[in-house]
Structure formats: structure tokens, C-alpha cells
PDB file of C-alpha atoms in Angstrom:
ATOM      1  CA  UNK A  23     -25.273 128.870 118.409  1.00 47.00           C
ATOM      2  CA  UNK A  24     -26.651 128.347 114.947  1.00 48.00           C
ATOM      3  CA  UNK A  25     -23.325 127.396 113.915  1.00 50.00           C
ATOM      4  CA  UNK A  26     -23.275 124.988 116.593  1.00 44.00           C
ATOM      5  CA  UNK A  27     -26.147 123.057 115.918  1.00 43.00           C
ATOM      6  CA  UNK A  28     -25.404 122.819 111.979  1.00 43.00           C
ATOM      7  CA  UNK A  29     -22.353 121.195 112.556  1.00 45.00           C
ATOM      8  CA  UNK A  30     -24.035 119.024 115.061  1.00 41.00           C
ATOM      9  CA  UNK A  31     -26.980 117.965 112.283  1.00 44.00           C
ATOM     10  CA  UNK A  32     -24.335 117.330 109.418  1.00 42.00           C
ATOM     11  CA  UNK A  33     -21.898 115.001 112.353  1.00 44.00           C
ATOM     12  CA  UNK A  34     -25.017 113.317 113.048  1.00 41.00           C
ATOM     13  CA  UNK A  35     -26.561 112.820 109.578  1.00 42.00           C
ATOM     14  CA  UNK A  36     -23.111 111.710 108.481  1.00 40.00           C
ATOM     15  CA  UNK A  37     -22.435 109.095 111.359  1.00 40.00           C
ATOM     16  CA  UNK A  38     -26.285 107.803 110.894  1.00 38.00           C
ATOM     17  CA  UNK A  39     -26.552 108.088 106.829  1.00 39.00           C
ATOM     18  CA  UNK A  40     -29.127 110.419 106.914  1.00 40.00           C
ATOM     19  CA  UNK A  41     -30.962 107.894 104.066  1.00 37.00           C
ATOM     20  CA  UNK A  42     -28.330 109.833 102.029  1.00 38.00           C
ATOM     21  CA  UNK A  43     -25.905 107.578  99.618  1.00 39.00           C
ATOM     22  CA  UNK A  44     -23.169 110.547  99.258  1.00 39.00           C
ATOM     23  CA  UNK A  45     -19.422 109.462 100.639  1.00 42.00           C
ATOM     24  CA  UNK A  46     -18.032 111.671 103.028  1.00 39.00           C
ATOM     25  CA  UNK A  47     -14.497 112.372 103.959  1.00 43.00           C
ATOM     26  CA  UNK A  48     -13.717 114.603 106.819  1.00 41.00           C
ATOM     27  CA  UNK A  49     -11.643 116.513 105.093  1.00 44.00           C
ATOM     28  CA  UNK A  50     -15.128 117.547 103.357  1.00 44.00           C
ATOM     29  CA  UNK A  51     -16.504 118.411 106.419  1.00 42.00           C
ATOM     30  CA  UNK A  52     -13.521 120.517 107.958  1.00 42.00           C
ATOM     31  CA  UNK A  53     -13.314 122.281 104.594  1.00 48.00           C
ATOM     32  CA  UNK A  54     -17.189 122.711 104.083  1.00 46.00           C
ATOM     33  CA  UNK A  55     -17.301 124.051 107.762  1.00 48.00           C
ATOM     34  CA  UNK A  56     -14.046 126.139 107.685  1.00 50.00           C
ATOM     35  CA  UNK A  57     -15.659 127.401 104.140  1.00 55.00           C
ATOM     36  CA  UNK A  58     -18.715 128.672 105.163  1.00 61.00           C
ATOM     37  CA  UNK A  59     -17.213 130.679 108.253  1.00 67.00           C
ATOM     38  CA  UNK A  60     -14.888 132.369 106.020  1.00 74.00           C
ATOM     39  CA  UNK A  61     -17.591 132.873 103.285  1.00 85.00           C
ATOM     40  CA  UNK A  62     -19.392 134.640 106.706  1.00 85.00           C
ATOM     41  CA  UNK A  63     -16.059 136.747 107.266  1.00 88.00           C
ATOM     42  CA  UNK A  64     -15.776 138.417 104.351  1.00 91.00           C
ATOM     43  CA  UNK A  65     -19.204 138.409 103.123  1.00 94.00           C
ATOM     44  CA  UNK A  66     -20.093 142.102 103.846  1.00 95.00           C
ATOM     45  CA  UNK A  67     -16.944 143.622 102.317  1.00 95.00           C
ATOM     46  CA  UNK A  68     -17.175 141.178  98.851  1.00 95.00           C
ATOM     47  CA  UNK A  69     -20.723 142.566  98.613  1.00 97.00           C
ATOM     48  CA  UNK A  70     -19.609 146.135  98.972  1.00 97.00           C
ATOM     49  CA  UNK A  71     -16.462 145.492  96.501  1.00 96.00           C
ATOM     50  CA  UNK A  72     -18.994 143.918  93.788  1.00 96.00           C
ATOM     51  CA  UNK A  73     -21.935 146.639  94.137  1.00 96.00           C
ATOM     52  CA  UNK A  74     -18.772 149.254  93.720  1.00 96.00           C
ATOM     53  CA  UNK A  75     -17.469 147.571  90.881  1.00 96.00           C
ATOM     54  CA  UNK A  76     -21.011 147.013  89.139  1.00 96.00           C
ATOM     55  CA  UNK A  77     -22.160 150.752  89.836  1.00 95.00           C
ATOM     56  CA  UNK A  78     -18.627 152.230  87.945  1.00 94.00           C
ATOM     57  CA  UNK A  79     -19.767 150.282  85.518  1.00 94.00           C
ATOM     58  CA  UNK A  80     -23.353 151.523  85.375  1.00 94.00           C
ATOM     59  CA  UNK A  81     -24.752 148.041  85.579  1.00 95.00           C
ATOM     60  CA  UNK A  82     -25.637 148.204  89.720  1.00 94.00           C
ATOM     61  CA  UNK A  83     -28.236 146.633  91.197  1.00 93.00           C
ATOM     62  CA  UNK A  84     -31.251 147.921  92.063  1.00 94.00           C
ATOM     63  CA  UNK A  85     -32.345 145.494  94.559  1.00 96.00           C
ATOM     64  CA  UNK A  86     -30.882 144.356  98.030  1.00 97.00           C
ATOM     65  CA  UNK A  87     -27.736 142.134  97.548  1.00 98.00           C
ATOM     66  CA  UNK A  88     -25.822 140.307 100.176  1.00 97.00           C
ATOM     67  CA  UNK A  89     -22.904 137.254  99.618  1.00 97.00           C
ATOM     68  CA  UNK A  90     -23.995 133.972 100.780  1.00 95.00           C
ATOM     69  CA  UNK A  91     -22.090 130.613 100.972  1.00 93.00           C
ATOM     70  CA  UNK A  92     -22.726 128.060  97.800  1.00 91.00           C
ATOM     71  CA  UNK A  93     -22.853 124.752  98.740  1.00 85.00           C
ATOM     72  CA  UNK A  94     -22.075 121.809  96.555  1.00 78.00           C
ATOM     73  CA  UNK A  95     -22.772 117.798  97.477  1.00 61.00           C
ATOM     74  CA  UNK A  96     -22.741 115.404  95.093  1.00 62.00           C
ATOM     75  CA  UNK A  97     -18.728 114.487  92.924  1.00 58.00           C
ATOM     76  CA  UNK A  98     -16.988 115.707  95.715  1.00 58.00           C
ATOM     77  CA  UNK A  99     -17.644 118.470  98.611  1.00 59.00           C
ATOM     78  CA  UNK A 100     -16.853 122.017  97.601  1.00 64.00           C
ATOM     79  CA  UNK A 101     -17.746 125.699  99.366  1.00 71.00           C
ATOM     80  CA  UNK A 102     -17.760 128.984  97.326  1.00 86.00           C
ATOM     81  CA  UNK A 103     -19.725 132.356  97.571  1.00 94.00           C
ATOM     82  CA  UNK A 104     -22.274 133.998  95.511  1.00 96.00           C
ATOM     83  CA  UNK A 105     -23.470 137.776  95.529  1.00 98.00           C
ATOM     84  CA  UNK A 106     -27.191 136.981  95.449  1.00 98.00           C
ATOM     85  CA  UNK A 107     -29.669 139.959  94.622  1.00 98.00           C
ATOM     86  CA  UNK A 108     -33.562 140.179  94.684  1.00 98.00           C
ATOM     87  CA  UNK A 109     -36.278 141.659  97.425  1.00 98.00           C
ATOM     88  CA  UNK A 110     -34.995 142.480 100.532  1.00 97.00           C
ATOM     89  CA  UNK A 111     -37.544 139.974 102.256  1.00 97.00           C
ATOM     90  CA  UNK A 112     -35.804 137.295 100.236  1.00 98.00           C
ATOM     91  CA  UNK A 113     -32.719 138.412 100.735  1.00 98.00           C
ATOM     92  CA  UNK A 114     -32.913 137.969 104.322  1.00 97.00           C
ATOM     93  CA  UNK A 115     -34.415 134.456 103.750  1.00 96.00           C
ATOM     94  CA  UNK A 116     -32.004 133.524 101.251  1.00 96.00           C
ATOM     95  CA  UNK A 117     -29.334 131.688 103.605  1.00 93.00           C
ATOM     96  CA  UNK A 118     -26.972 129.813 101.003  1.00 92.00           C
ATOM     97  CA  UNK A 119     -26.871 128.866  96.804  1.00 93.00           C
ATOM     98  CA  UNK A 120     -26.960 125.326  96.344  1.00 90.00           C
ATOM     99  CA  UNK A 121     -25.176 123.966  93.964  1.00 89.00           C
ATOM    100  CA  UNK A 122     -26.388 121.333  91.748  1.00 88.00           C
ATOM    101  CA  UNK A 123     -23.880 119.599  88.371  1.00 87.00           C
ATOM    102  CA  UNK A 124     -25.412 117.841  85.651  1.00 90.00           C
ATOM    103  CA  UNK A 125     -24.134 117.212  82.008  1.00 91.00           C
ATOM    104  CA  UNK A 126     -26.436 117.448  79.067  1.00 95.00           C
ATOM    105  CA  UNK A 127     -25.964 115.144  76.017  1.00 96.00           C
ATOM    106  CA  UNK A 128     -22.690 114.324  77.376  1.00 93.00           C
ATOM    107  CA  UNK A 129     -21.097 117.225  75.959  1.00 94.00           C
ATOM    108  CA  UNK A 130     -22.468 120.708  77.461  1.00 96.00           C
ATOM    109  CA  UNK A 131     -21.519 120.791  81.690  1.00 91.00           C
ATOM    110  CA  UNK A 132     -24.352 122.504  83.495  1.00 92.00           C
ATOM    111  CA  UNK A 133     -23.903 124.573  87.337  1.00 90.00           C
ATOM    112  CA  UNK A 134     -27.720 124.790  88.553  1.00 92.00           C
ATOM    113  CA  UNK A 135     -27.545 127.895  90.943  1.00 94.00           C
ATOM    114  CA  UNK A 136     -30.206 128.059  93.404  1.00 94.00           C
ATOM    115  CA  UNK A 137     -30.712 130.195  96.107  1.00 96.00           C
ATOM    116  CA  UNK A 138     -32.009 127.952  99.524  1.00 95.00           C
ATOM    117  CA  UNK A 139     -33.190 129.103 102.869  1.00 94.00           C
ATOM    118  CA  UNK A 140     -30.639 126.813 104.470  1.00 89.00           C
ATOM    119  CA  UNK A 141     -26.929 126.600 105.397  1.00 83.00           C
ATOM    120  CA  UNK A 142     -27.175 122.997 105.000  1.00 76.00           C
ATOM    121  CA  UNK A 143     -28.288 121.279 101.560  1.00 71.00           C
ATOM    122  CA  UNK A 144     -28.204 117.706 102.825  1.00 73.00           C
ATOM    123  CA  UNK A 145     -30.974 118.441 105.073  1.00 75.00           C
ATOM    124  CA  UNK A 146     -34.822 119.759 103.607  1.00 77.00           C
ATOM    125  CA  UNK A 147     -34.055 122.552 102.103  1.00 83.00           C
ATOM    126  CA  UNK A 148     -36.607 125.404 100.013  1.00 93.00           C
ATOM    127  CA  UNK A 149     -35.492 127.695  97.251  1.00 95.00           C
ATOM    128  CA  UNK A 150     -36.275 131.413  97.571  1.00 97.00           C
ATOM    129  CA  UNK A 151     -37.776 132.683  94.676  1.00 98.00           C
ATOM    130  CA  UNK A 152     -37.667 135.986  93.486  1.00 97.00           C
ATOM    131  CA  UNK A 153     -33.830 135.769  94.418  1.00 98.00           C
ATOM    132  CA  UNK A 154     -31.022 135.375  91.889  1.00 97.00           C
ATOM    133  CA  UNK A 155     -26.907 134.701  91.474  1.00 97.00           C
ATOM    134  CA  UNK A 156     -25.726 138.154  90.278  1.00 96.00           C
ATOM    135  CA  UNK A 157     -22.042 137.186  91.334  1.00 96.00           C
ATOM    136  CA  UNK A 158     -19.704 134.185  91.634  1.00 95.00           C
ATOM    137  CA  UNK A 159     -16.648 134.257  93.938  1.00 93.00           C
ATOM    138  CA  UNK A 160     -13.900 131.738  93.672  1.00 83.00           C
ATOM    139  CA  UNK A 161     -11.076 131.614  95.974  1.00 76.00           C
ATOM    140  CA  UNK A 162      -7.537 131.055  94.746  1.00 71.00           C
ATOM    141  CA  UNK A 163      -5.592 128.360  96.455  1.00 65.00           C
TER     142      UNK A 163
END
């Protein structure tokens, strides 16, 4: 049902504006949506292949982990994952990583990672603190 009524916000937001200047293809939206249901798939069994990988390599977490979509807006619509790791309580909050690009000086590119309490970053959205990016997943096309 949840998944329901976020695509419902984002058709309506994008058919209305939202007060949002962003261009949207649908394309975006298929791929955003399609995105985040098979970040949702596979989410449990990335976490468990990352927490085996870090503890063979001594370096595991100590805190709760779980893989969450990361959602970018802004040049272009994009979906990812991201292993995020902090308190369970935030954990549980933490819903999606938001995305953010921005250049510095015109030379260095910078990915702002931010953990939100929402699926969808085009509406309100909070960031959970305590919570951090411990892994990045990119899927090959």
C-alpha cells in the first residue's frame, strides 16, 4: 500500500509541478520506481553479502546495518543502493540516501550522501542523524 501511494504522490506532484522546477521524463519515473522495488528485492541478501565480506576482513560493523534505496533528482533521475549503518532506532527510520551533486571550484565533483526518512526526496524530507553510508552498490547494465 505504501508503494501505492508513493507512486501516486510523485504522478501527482509531477502532473501539478509540485512548485518544483526539475524536468521529468517518464522514463525517470518507470526507472526510479522499477529501481527502488528491486533495491527492496535484494536488499536483505546485499546487506548480508557486505557484513560477510567486511567481517573476513575484520573491519565489520558494530552497529545495525540494512541496504536502502539512494535517490538522486537534480541532472537527470538515477536509483542506486547504499548499506547504511548506525543505531538500530535510526536504522529503522532511515528509509532511503538522498543523493545530492555539487562541484567545488569547478574542478573537484562532490556526491553528498544523506540518509532521509523518506522514499521520496521531492517531497519534505528529514535526515536521520546518527546514521551513515558504510556501502555503495552500483548495478551493471
Amino acid at each position: 500500500m505504501k508503494k501505492f501511494i508513493l507512486i501516486l504522490t510523485l504522478a501527482a506532484m509531477i502532473s501539478t509541478g509540485g512548485g518544483i522546477a526539475y524536468a521529468f521524463d517518464v522514463s525517470d519515473i518507470i526507472g526510479v520506481i522499477g529501481g527502488g522495488f528491486l533495491v527492496e528485492t535484494i536488499a536483505d541478501p546485499l546487506n548480508d553479502f557486505i557484513n560477510t565480506v567486511t567481517l573476513n576482513r575484520g573491519v565489520a560493523s558494530e552497529e545495525s546495518t540494512k541496504v536502502v534505496p539512494i535517490v538522486s533528482v537534480g541532472q537527470g533521475t538515477r536509483i542506486g543502493a547504499a548499506q547504511v549503518s548506525g543505531p538500530k532506532s535510526a536504522i529503522d527510520n532511515t528509509k532511503a540516501v538522498a543523493r545530492i551533486d555539487a562541484k567545488f571550484q569547478n574542478r573537484f565533483r562532490i556526491e553528498i550522501l544523506i540518509p532521509i526518512d523518506s522514499l521520496n526526496p521531492l517531497e519534505r524530507f528529514r535526515r536521520v542523524q546518527g546514521v551513515g553510508v558504510s556501502a555503495v552498490i552500483d548495478y551493471k547494465l
